[in-house]
mmCIF file with all atom_site columns, C-alpha atoms in Angstrom:
data_model
loop_
_atom_site.group_PDB
_atom_site.id
_atom_site.type_symbol
_atom_site.label_atom_id
_atom_site.label_alt_id
_atom_site.label_comp_id
_atom_site.label_asym_id
_atom_site.label_entity_id
_atom_site.label_seq_id
_atom_site.pdbx_PDB_ins_code
_atom_site.Cartn_x
_atom_site.Cartn_y
_atom_site.Cartn_z
_atom_site.occupancy
_atom_site.B_iso_or_equiv
_atom_site.pdbx_formal_charge
_atom_site.auth_seq_id
_atom_site.auth_comp_id
_atom_site.auth_asym_id
_atom_site.auth_atom_id
_atom_site.pdbx_PDB_model_num
ATOM 1   C CA . UNK A 1 1   ? -7.376  0.234   12.826  1.00 0.00 ? 164 UNK A CA 1
ATOM 2   C CA . UNK A 1 2   ? -5.312  -2.699  11.550  1.00 0.00 ? 165 UNK A CA 1
ATOM 3   C CA . UNK A 1 3   ? -6.034  -6.305  12.489  1.00 0.00 ? 166 UNK A CA 1
ATOM 4   C CA . UNK A 1 4   ? -3.697  -8.775  14.182  1.00 0.00 ? 167 UNK A CA 1
ATOM 5   C CA . UNK A 1 5   ? -2.734  -11.784 12.091  1.00 0.00 ? 168 UNK A CA 1
ATOM 6   C CA . UNK A 1 6   ? -1.139  -14.908 13.491  1.00 0.00 ? 169 UNK A CA 1
ATOM 7   C CA . UNK A 1 7   ? 2.059   -14.563 11.494  1.00 0.00 ? 170 UNK A CA 1
ATOM 8   C CA . UNK A 1 8   ? 2.474   -10.783 11.565  1.00 0.00 ? 171 UNK A CA 1
ATOM 9   C CA . UNK A 1 9   ? 2.987   -8.921  14.769  1.00 0.00 ? 172 UNK A CA 1
ATOM 10  C CA . UNK A 1 10  ? 1.132   -5.644  14.832  1.00 0.00 ? 173 UNK A CA 1
ATOM 11  C CA . UNK A 1 11  ? 1.021   -3.174  17.650  1.00 0.00 ? 174 UNK A CA 1
ATOM 12  C CA . UNK A 1 12  ? 0.250   0.460   18.302  1.00 0.00 ? 175 UNK A CA 1
ATOM 13  C CA . UNK A 1 13  ? 3.131   2.569   19.571  1.00 0.00 ? 176 UNK A CA 1
ATOM 14  C CA . UNK A 1 14  ? 1.150   5.690   20.304  1.00 0.00 ? 177 UNK A CA 1
ATOM 15  C CA . UNK A 1 15  ? -1.179  6.303   23.218  1.00 0.00 ? 178 UNK A CA 1
ATOM 16  C CA . UNK A 1 16  ? -2.856  9.182   21.414  1.00 0.00 ? 179 UNK A CA 1
ATOM 17  C CA . UNK A 1 17  ? -6.078  8.479   19.527  1.00 0.00 ? 180 UNK A CA 1
ATOM 18  C CA . UNK A 1 18  ? -5.056  10.321  16.346  1.00 0.00 ? 181 UNK A CA 1
ATOM 19  C CA . UNK A 1 19  ? -2.831  10.254  14.413  1.00 0.00 ? 182 UNK A CA 1
ATOM 20  C CA . UNK A 1 20  ? -1.554  6.748   15.088  1.00 0.00 ? 183 UNK A CA 1
ATOM 21  C CA . UNK A 1 21  ? 1.738   5.041   14.400  1.00 0.00 ? 184 UNK A CA 1
ATOM 22  C CA . UNK A 1 22  ? 1.474   1.305   13.969  1.00 0.00 ? 185 UNK A CA 1
ATOM 23  C CA . UNK A 1 23  ? 4.112   -1.253  13.060  1.00 0.00 ? 186 UNK A CA 1
ATOM 24  C CA . UNK A 1 24  ? 3.800   -4.355  10.943  1.00 0.00 ? 187 UNK A CA 1
ATOM 25  C CA . UNK A 1 25  ? 6.695   -6.786  11.328  1.00 0.00 ? 188 UNK A CA 1
ATOM 26  C CA . UNK A 1 26  ? 7.273   -10.244 9.999   1.00 0.00 ? 189 UNK A CA 1
ATOM 27  C CA . UNK A 1 27  ? 7.853   -12.647 12.860  1.00 0.00 ? 190 UNK A CA 1
ATOM 28  C CA . UNK A 1 28  ? 6.686   -16.151 12.050  1.00 0.00 ? 191 UNK A CA 1
ATOM 29  C CA . UNK A 1 29  ? 5.078   -17.771 15.080  1.00 0.00 ? 192 UNK A CA 1
ATOM 30  C CA . UNK A 1 30  ? 3.670   -21.014 13.815  1.00 0.00 ? 193 UNK A CA 1
ATOM 31  C CA . UNK A 1 31  ? 4.486   -20.989 10.124  1.00 0.00 ? 194 UNK A CA 1
ATOM 32  C CA . UNK A 1 32  ? 3.268   -24.535 9.474   1.00 0.00 ? 195 UNK A CA 1
ATOM 33  C CA . UNK A 1 33  ? -0.245  -24.015 10.837  1.00 0.00 ? 196 UNK A CA 1
ATOM 34  C CA . UNK A 1 34  ? -0.715  -20.631 9.153   1.00 0.00 ? 197 UNK A CA 1
ATOM 35  C CA . UNK A 1 35  ? 1.092   -21.272 5.872   1.00 0.00 ? 198 UNK A CA 1
ATOM 36  C CA . UNK A 1 36  ? -2.073  -21.414 3.757   1.00 0.00 ? 199 UNK A CA 1
ATOM 37  C CA . UNK A 1 37  ? -2.838  -17.742 4.525   1.00 0.00 ? 200 UNK A CA 1
ATOM 38  C CA . UNK A 1 38  ? 0.379   -16.473 2.956   1.00 0.00 ? 201 UNK A CA 1
ATOM 39  C CA . UNK A 1 39  ? 2.165   -16.794 -0.377  1.00 0.00 ? 202 UNK A CA 1
ATOM 40  C CA . UNK A 1 40  ? 5.765   -18.041 -0.310  1.00 0.00 ? 203 UNK A CA 1
ATOM 41  C CA . UNK A 1 41  ? 7.865   -15.924 2.011   1.00 0.00 ? 204 UNK A CA 1
ATOM 42  C CA . UNK A 1 42  ? 5.583   -12.892 1.850   1.00 0.00 ? 205 UNK A CA 1
ATOM 43  C CA . UNK A 1 43  ? 3.372   -11.770 4.686   1.00 0.00 ? 206 UNK A CA 1
ATOM 44  C CA . UNK A 1 44  ? 0.102   -10.068 3.823   1.00 0.00 ? 207 UNK A CA 1
ATOM 45  C CA . UNK A 1 45  ? -1.763  -7.795  6.175   1.00 0.00 ? 208 UNK A CA 1
ATOM 46  C CA . UNK A 1 46  ? -5.214  -6.496  5.286   1.00 0.00 ? 209 UNK A CA 1
ATOM 47  C CA . UNK A 1 47  ? -6.556  -3.540  7.219   1.00 0.00 ? 210 UNK A CA 1
ATOM 48  C CA . UNK A 1 48  ? -9.920  -3.637  8.933   1.00 0.00 ? 211 UNK A CA 1
ATOM 49  C CA . UNK A 1 49  ? -10.770 -0.030  8.014   1.00 0.00 ? 212 UNK A CA 1
ATOM 50  C CA . UNK A 1 50  ? -13.321 -0.302  5.212   1.00 0.00 ? 213 UNK A CA 1
ATOM 51  C CA . UNK A 1 51  ? -13.260 2.533   2.687   1.00 0.00 ? 214 UNK A CA 1
ATOM 52  C CA . UNK A 1 52  ? -16.596 2.907   0.928   1.00 0.00 ? 215 UNK A CA 1
ATOM 53  C CA . UNK A 1 53  ? -16.764 6.678   0.418   1.00 0.00 ? 216 UNK A CA 1
ATOM 54  C CA . UNK A 1 54  ? -14.779 9.868   0.850   1.00 0.00 ? 217 UNK A CA 1
ATOM 55  C CA . UNK A 1 55  ? -11.089 10.730  0.813   1.00 0.00 ? 218 UNK A CA 1
ATOM 56  C CA . UNK A 1 56  ? -8.533  8.935   2.981   1.00 0.00 ? 219 UNK A CA 1
ATOM 57  C CA . UNK A 1 57  ? -4.808  9.359   3.562   1.00 0.00 ? 220 UNK A CA 1
ATOM 58  C CA . UNK A 1 58  ? -2.143  7.390   5.432   1.00 0.00 ? 221 UNK A CA 1
ATOM 59  C CA . UNK A 1 59  ? 1.631   7.131   5.326   1.00 0.00 ? 222 UNK A CA 1
ATOM 60  C CA . UNK A 1 60  ? 4.007   4.173   5.353   1.00 0.00 ? 223 UNK A CA 1
ATOM 61  C CA . UNK A 1 61  ? 7.706   4.068   6.195   1.00 0.00 ? 224 UNK A CA 1
ATOM 62  C CA . UNK A 1 62  ? 9.785   0.922   5.849   1.00 0.00 ? 225 UNK A CA 1
ATOM 63  C CA . UNK A 1 63  ? 11.984  -0.168  8.720   1.00 0.00 ? 226 UNK A CA 1
ATOM 64  C CA . UNK A 1 64  ? 15.722  -0.354  8.025   1.00 0.00 ? 227 UNK A CA 1
ATOM 65  C CA . UNK A 1 65  ? 15.701  -4.158  7.793   1.00 0.00 ? 228 UNK A CA 1
ATOM 66  C CA . UNK A 1 66  ? 12.842  -4.286  5.247   1.00 0.00 ? 229 UNK A CA 1
ATOM 67  C CA . UNK A 1 67  ? 13.996  -5.924  2.016   1.00 0.00 ? 230 UNK A CA 1
ATOM 68  C CA . UNK A 1 68  ? 10.829  -5.842  -0.077  1.00 0.00 ? 231 UNK A CA 1
ATOM 69  C CA . UNK A 1 69  ? 7.276   -4.600  0.433   1.00 0.00 ? 232 UNK A CA 1
ATOM 70  C CA . UNK A 1 70  ? 4.050   -3.525  -1.265  1.00 0.00 ? 233 UNK A CA 1
ATOM 71  C CA . UNK A 1 71  ? 1.535   -0.961  -0.061  1.00 0.00 ? 234 UNK A CA 1
ATOM 72  C CA . UNK A 1 72  ? -1.870  -0.137  -1.494  1.00 0.00 ? 235 UNK A CA 1
ATOM 73  C CA . UNK A 1 73  ? -5.523  -1.087  -1.362  1.00 0.00 ? 236 UNK A CA 1
ATOM 74  C CA . UNK A 1 74  ? -7.563  -4.141  -2.266  1.00 0.00 ? 237 UNK A CA 1
ATOM 75  C CA . UNK A 1 75  ? -11.078 -5.449  -2.126  1.00 0.00 ? 238 UNK A CA 1
ATOM 76  C CA . UNK A 1 76  ? -11.858 -7.428  1.008   1.00 0.00 ? 239 UNK A CA 1
ATOM 77  C CA . UNK A 1 77  ? -12.045 -10.672 -0.959  1.00 0.00 ? 240 UNK A CA 1
ATOM 78  C CA . UNK A 1 78  ? -8.326  -10.753 -1.823  1.00 0.00 ? 241 UNK A CA 1
ATOM 79  C CA . UNK A 1 79  ? -7.647  -14.481 -2.005  1.00 0.00 ? 242 UNK A CA 1
ATOM 80  C CA . UNK A 1 80  ? -5.368  -16.188 0.458   1.00 0.00 ? 243 UNK A CA 1
ATOM 81  C CA . UNK A 1 81  ? -2.798  -16.927 -2.248  1.00 0.00 ? 244 UNK A CA 1
ATOM 82  C CA . UNK A 1 82  ? -3.169  -13.605 -4.089  1.00 0.00 ? 245 UNK A CA 1
ATOM 83  C CA . UNK A 1 83  ? -0.388  -11.027 -4.031  1.00 0.00 ? 246 UNK A CA 1
ATOM 84  C CA . UNK A 1 84  ? -1.018  -7.294  -4.090  1.00 0.00 ? 247 UNK A CA 1
ATOM 85  C CA . UNK A 1 85  ? -0.964  -5.855  -7.584  1.00 0.00 ? 248 UNK A CA 1
ATOM 86  C CA . UNK A 1 86  ? -1.247  -9.247  -9.262  1.00 0.00 ? 249 UNK A CA 1
ATOM 87  C CA . UNK A 1 87  ? -5.049  -9.252  -9.274  1.00 0.00 ? 250 UNK A CA 1
ATOM 88  C CA . UNK A 1 88  ? -7.756  -7.058  -10.768 1.00 0.00 ? 251 UNK A CA 1
ATOM 89  C CA . UNK A 1 89  ? -8.916  -6.371  -7.183  1.00 0.00 ? 252 UNK A CA 1
ATOM 90  C CA . UNK A 1 90  ? -5.709  -4.777  -5.831  1.00 0.00 ? 253 UNK A CA 1
ATOM 91  C CA . UNK A 1 91  ? -3.581  -1.701  -6.570  1.00 0.00 ? 254 UNK A CA 1
ATOM 92  C CA . UNK A 1 92  ? -0.155  -1.042  -5.055  1.00 0.00 ? 255 UNK A CA 1
ATOM 93  C CA . UNK A 1 93  ? 3.376   0.219   -5.297  1.00 0.00 ? 256 UNK A CA 1
ATOM 94  C CA . UNK A 1 94  ? 6.091   -2.371  -4.777  1.00 0.00 ? 257 UNK A CA 1
ATOM 95  C CA . UNK A 1 95  ? 9.603   -1.669  -3.521  1.00 0.00 ? 258 UNK A CA 1
ATOM 96  C CA . UNK A 1 96  ? 12.345  -4.284  -3.780  1.00 0.00 ? 259 UNK A CA 1
ATOM 97  C CA . UNK A 1 97  ? 15.661  -3.645  -1.973  1.00 0.00 ? 260 UNK A CA 1
ATOM 98  C CA . UNK A 1 98  ? 17.292  -7.077  -2.302  1.00 0.00 ? 261 UNK A CA 1
ATOM 99  C CA . UNK A 1 99  ? 20.231  -6.548  -4.693  1.00 0.00 ? 262 UNK A CA 1
ATOM 100 C CA . UNK A 1 100 ? 19.224  -3.422  -6.572  1.00 0.00 ? 263 UNK A CA 1
ATOM 101 C CA . UNK A 1 101 ? 16.363  -1.137  -5.671  1.00 0.00 ? 264 UNK A CA 1
ATOM 102 C CA . UNK A 1 102 ? 13.322  -1.331  -7.943  1.00 0.00 ? 265 UNK A CA 1
ATOM 103 C CA . UNK A 1 103 ? 10.138  0.687   -7.593  1.00 0.00 ? 266 UNK A CA 1
ATOM 104 C CA . UNK A 1 104 ? 6.962   -0.181  -9.505  1.00 0.00 ? 267 UNK A CA 1
ATOM 105 C CA . UNK A 1 105 ? 3.230   0.490   -9.562  1.00 0.00 ? 268 UNK A CA 1
ATOM 106 C CA . UNK A 1 106 ? 1.269   -2.766  -9.950  1.00 0.00 ? 269 UNK A CA 1
ATOM 107 C CA . UNK A 1 107 ? -2.299  -3.744  -10.819 1.00 0.00 ? 270 UNK A CA 1
ATOM 108 C CA . UNK A 1 108 ? -3.812  -6.812  -12.526 1.00 0.00 ? 271 UNK A CA 1
ATOM 109 C CA . UNK A 1 109 ? -0.370  -8.448  -12.921 1.00 0.00 ? 272 UNK A CA 1
ATOM 110 C CA . UNK A 1 110 ? 0.931   -5.448  -14.892 1.00 0.00 ? 273 UNK A CA 1
ATOM 111 C CA . UNK A 1 111 ? 3.779   -3.219  -13.715 1.00 0.00 ? 274 UNK A CA 1
ATOM 112 C CA . UNK A 1 112 ? 4.993   0.299   -14.421 1.00 0.00 ? 275 UNK A CA 1
ATOM 113 C CA . UNK A 1 113 ? 8.556   0.740   -13.227 1.00 0.00 ? 276 UNK A CA 1
ATOM 114 C CA . UNK A 1 114 ? 9.241   4.204   -11.873 1.00 0.00 ? 277 UNK A CA 1
ATOM 115 C CA . UNK A 1 115 ? 12.494  5.979   -12.568 1.00 0.00 ? 278 UNK A CA 1
ATOM 116 C CA . UNK A 1 116 ? 12.589  7.881   -9.299  1.00 0.00 ? 279 UNK A CA 1
ATOM 117 C CA . UNK A 1 117 ? 14.256  7.404   -5.960  1.00 0.00 ? 280 UNK A CA 1
ATOM 118 C CA . UNK A 1 118 ? 12.171  5.514   -3.408  1.00 0.00 ? 281 UNK A CA 1
ATOM 119 C CA . UNK A 1 119 ? 10.985  8.042   -0.818  1.00 0.00 ? 282 UNK A CA 1
ATOM 120 C CA . UNK A 1 120 ? 11.749  7.624   2.863   1.00 0.00 ? 283 UNK A CA 1
ATOM 121 C CA . UNK A 1 121 ? 7.997   7.669   3.563   1.00 0.00 ? 284 UNK A CA 1
ATOM 122 C CA . UNK A 1 122 ? 5.133   7.072   1.101   1.00 0.00 ? 285 UNK A CA 1
ATOM 123 C CA . UNK A 1 123 ? 1.740   8.740   1.375   1.00 0.00 ? 286 UNK A CA 1
ATOM 124 C CA . UNK A 1 124 ? -1.301  6.834   0.114   1.00 0.00 ? 287 UNK A CA 1
ATOM 125 C CA . UNK A 1 125 ? -4.330  8.885   -0.959  1.00 0.00 ? 288 UNK A CA 1
ATOM 126 C CA . UNK A 1 126 ? -7.576  7.082   -1.740  1.00 0.00 ? 289 UNK A CA 1
ATOM 127 C CA . UNK A 1 127 ? -10.481 9.058   -3.193  1.00 0.00 ? 290 UNK A CA 1
ATOM 128 C CA . UNK A 1 128 ? -13.144 6.382   -3.257  1.00 0.00 ? 291 UNK A CA 1
ATOM 129 C CA . UNK A 1 129 ? -15.863 8.468   -4.937  1.00 0.00 ? 292 UNK A CA 1
ATOM 130 C CA . UNK A 1 130 ? -13.447 9.904   -7.517  1.00 0.00 ? 293 UNK A CA 1
ATOM 131 C CA . UNK A 1 131 ? -11.861 6.503   -8.208  1.00 0.00 ? 294 UNK A CA 1
ATOM 132 C CA . UNK A 1 132 ? -8.248  7.560   -7.533  1.00 0.00 ? 295 UNK A CA 1
ATOM 133 C CA . UNK A 1 133 ? -5.505  5.772   -5.634  1.00 0.00 ? 296 UNK A CA 1
ATOM 134 C CA . UNK A 1 134 ? -2.439  8.010   -5.580  1.00 0.00 ? 297 UNK A CA 1
ATOM 135 C CA . UNK A 1 135 ? 0.979   7.469   -4.056  1.00 0.00 ? 298 UNK A CA 1
ATOM 136 C CA . UNK A 1 136 ? 3.097   10.437  -2.972  1.00 0.00 ? 299 UNK A CA 1
ATOM 137 C CA . UNK A 1 137 ? 6.474   11.187  -1.497  1.00 0.00 ? 300 UNK A CA 1
ATOM 138 C CA . UNK A 1 138 ? 5.105   11.976  1.976   1.00 0.00 ? 301 UNK A CA 1
ATOM 139 C CA . UNK A 1 139 ? 7.806   14.579  2.672   1.00 0.00 ? 302 UNK A CA 1
ATOM 140 C CA . UNK A 1 140 ? 7.767   16.559  -0.600  1.00 0.00 ? 303 UNK A CA 1
ATOM 141 C CA . UNK A 1 141 ? 4.186   15.672  -1.700  1.00 0.00 ? 304 UNK A CA 1
ATOM 142 C CA . UNK A 1 142 ? 5.555   14.762  -5.146  1.00 0.00 ? 305 UNK A CA 1
ATOM 143 C CA . UNK A 1 143 ? 3.123   12.517  -7.024  1.00 0.00 ? 306 UNK A CA 1
ATOM 144 C CA . UNK A 1 144 ? 4.649   9.099   -7.711  1.00 0.00 ? 307 UNK A CA 1
ATOM 145 C CA . UNK A 1 145 ? 1.759   7.318   -9.410  1.00 0.00 ? 308 UNK A CA 1
ATOM 146 C CA . UNK A 1 146 ? -2.033  7.432   -9.715  1.00 0.00 ? 309 UNK A CA 1
ATOM 147 C CA . UNK A 1 147 ? -4.409  4.611   -10.573 1.00 0.00 ? 310 UNK A CA 1
ATOM 148 C CA . UNK A 1 148 ? -7.777  5.711   -11.959 1.00 0.00 ? 311 UNK A CA 1
ATOM 149 C CA . UNK A 1 149 ? -10.587 3.193   -11.570 1.00 0.00 ? 312 UNK A CA 1
ATOM 150 C CA . UNK A 1 150 ? -14.238 2.801   -10.674 1.00 0.00 ? 313 UNK A CA 1
ATOM 151 C CA . UNK A 1 151 ? -14.542 0.811   -7.490  1.00 0.00 ? 314 UNK A CA 1
ATOM 152 C CA . UNK A 1 152 ? -17.123 -1.972  -7.640  1.00 0.00 ? 315 UNK A CA 1
ATOM 153 C CA . UNK A 1 153 ? -17.029 -2.585  -3.873  1.00 0.00 ? 316 UNK A CA 1
ATOM 154 C CA . UNK A 1 154 ? -15.397 -1.189  -0.719  1.00 0.00 ? 317 UNK A CA 1
ATOM 155 C CA . UNK A 1 155 ? -11.600 -1.312  -0.436  1.00 0.00 ? 318 UNK A CA 1
ATOM 156 C CA . UNK A 1 156 ? -9.249  -1.770  2.510   1.00 0.00 ? 319 UNK A CA 1
ATOM 157 C CA . UNK A 1 157 ? -5.610  -0.777  3.064   1.00 0.00 ? 320 UNK A CA 1
ATOM 158 C CA . UNK A 1 158 ? -3.320  -3.691  2.226   1.00 0.00 ? 321 UNK A CA 1
ATOM 159 C CA . UNK A 1 159 ? 0.360   -4.473  2.760   1.00 0.00 ? 322 UNK A CA 1
ATOM 160 C CA . UNK A 1 160 ? 2.806   -7.220  1.850   1.00 0.00 ? 323 UNK A CA 1
ATOM 161 C CA . UNK A 1 161 ? 6.152   -7.526  3.629   1.00 0.00 ? 324 UNK A CA 1
ATOM 162 C CA . UNK A 1 162 ? 9.132   -9.695  2.782   1.00 0.00 ? 325 UNK A CA 1
ATOM 163 C CA . UNK A 1 163 ? 11.752  -9.701  5.523   1.00 0.00 ? 326 UNK A CA 1
ATOM 164 C CA . UNK A 1 164 ? 11.429  -6.694  7.791   1.00 0.00 ? 327 UNK A CA 1
ATOM 165 C CA . UNK A 1 165 ? 8.659   -4.367  8.799   1.00 0.00 ? 328 UNK A CA 1
ATOM 166 C CA . UNK A 1 166 ? 6.682   -1.208  8.073   1.00 0.00 ? 329 UNK A CA 1
ATOM 167 C CA . UNK A 1 167 ? 5.615   1.722   10.230  1.00 0.00 ? 330 UNK A CA 1
ATOM 168 C CA . UNK A 1 168 ? 2.096   2.943   9.447   1.00 0.00 ? 331 UNK A CA 1
ATOM 169 C CA . UNK A 1 169 ? 0.801   6.413   10.254  1.00 0.00 ? 332 UNK A CA 1
ATOM 170 C CA . UNK A 1 170 ? -2.990  6.531   10.288  1.00 0.00 ? 333 UNK A CA 1
ATOM 171 C CA . UNK A 1 171 ? -5.668  8.990   11.337  1.00 0.00 ? 334 UNK A CA 1
ATOM 172 C CA . UNK A 1 172 ? -4.040  11.715  9.211   1.00 0.00 ? 335 UNK A CA 1
ATOM 173 C CA . UNK A 1 173 ? -5.817  14.543  7.442   1.00 0.00 ? 336 UNK A CA 1
ATOM 174 C CA . UNK A 1 174 ? -5.363  14.738  3.669   1.00 0.00 ? 337 UNK A CA 1
ATOM 175 C CA . UNK A 1 175 ? -2.508  17.271  3.289   1.00 0.00 ? 338 UNK A CA 1
ATOM 176 C CA . UNK A 1 176 ? -3.579  20.581  1.742   1.00 0.00 ? 339 UNK A CA 1
ATOM 177 C CA . UNK A 1 177 ? -0.928  20.246  -1.008  1.00 0.00 ? 340 UNK A CA 1
ATOM 178 C CA . UNK A 1 178 ? -2.501  16.951  -2.091  1.00 0.00 ? 341 UNK A CA 1
ATOM 179 C CA . UNK A 1 179 ? -6.037  18.372  -1.935  1.00 0.00 ? 342 UNK A CA 1
ATOM 180 C CA . UNK A 1 180 ? -4.948  21.301  -4.130  1.00 0.00 ? 343 UNK A CA 1
ATOM 181 C CA . UNK A 1 181 ? -3.166  19.020  -6.557  1.00 0.00 ? 344 UNK A CA 1
ATOM 182 C CA . UNK A 1 182 ? -6.163  16.689  -6.841  1.00 0.00 ? 345 UNK A CA 1
ATOM 183 C CA . UNK A 1 183 ? -8.504  19.632  -7.540  1.00 0.00 ? 346 UNK A CA 1
ATOM 184 C CA . UNK A 1 184 ? -6.077  21.248  -9.981  1.00 0.00 ? 347 UNK A CA 1
ATOM 185 C CA . UNK A 1 185 ? -5.657  18.471  -12.529 1.00 0.00 ? 348 UNK A CA 1
ATOM 186 C CA . UNK A 1 186 ? -7.604  15.483  -11.305 1.00 0.00 ? 349 UNK A CA 1
ATOM 187 C CA . UNK A 1 187 ? -4.549  13.964  -9.631  1.00 0.00 ? 350 UNK A CA 1
ATOM 188 C CA . UNK A 1 188 ? -3.264  12.577  -12.913 1.00 0.00 ? 351 UNK A CA 1
ATOM 189 C CA . UNK A 1 189 ? -0.522  15.088  -13.731 1.00 0.00 ? 352 UNK A CA 1
ATOM 190 C CA . UNK A 1 190 ? 2.998   13.685  -13.730 1.00 0.00 ? 353 UNK A CA 1
ATOM 191 C CA . UNK A 1 191 ? 1.708   10.123  -13.751 1.00 0.00 ? 354 UNK A CA 1
ATOM 192 C CA . UNK A 1 192 ? 1.232   7.731   -16.612 1.00 0.00 ? 355 UNK A CA 1
ATOM 193 C CA . UNK A 1 193 ? -1.984  5.786   -16.187 1.00 0.00 ? 356 UNK A CA 1
ATOM 194 C CA . UNK A 1 194 ? -1.038  2.844   -18.356 1.00 0.00 ? 357 UNK A CA 1
ATOM 195 C CA . UNK A 1 195 ? 0.921   -0.068  -17.021 1.00 0.00 ? 358 UNK A CA 1
ATOM 196 C CA . UNK A 1 196 ? 3.295   -2.242  -19.072 1.00 0.00 ? 359 UNK A CA 1
ATOM 197 C CA . UNK A 1 197 ? 1.282   -4.745  -21.074 1.00 0.00 ? 360 UNK A CA 1
ATOM 198 C CA . UNK A 1 198 ? -2.015  -2.956  -20.460 1.00 0.00 ? 361 UNK A CA 1
ATOM 199 C CA . UNK A 1 199 ? -3.851  -1.754  -23.572 1.00 0.00 ? 362 UNK A CA 1
ATOM 200 C CA . UNK A 1 200 ? -4.438  2.007   -23.800 1.00 0.00 ? 363 UNK A CA 1
#
């Protein structure tokens, strides 16, 4: 489901067709020749699964050596120097574990810092038709943040990794707890929609 990029090693660890566990690790191969595809020391991976309708769910777990990462969705035309959450065409949560742990939802260069512990595994729920991108604690199904938007074009799963790697779990059904929650209050309960610096 996820493409191979020259700078990021990506491989499937499961022989079963569904669900799948995939790893994204940063291992520069020829950094000079591929430098224009990536920003600074970050490594961006865009999925090849196009989401243009329906409800989709996948989970992401950082590897122990992962210092900083972003997970979310973007339009396919994310520029080669664009970072997730810093454009109007991408939505993500960003986790930074360098000196102190910070956890923020990002879109259009605006951030909402979350005062909650970073979960061991994050679930990403995308309801294309409803215009929701929600992030959950994959173990407890606690809602972390929801973006509400109207998609102008198809989106794809997107990841940025700084030092380390991510394990991706794809081909998953939307958990019943998340389906119930989304039906119950539109998926917006417990989440502030506004981001810092974004007008209400």
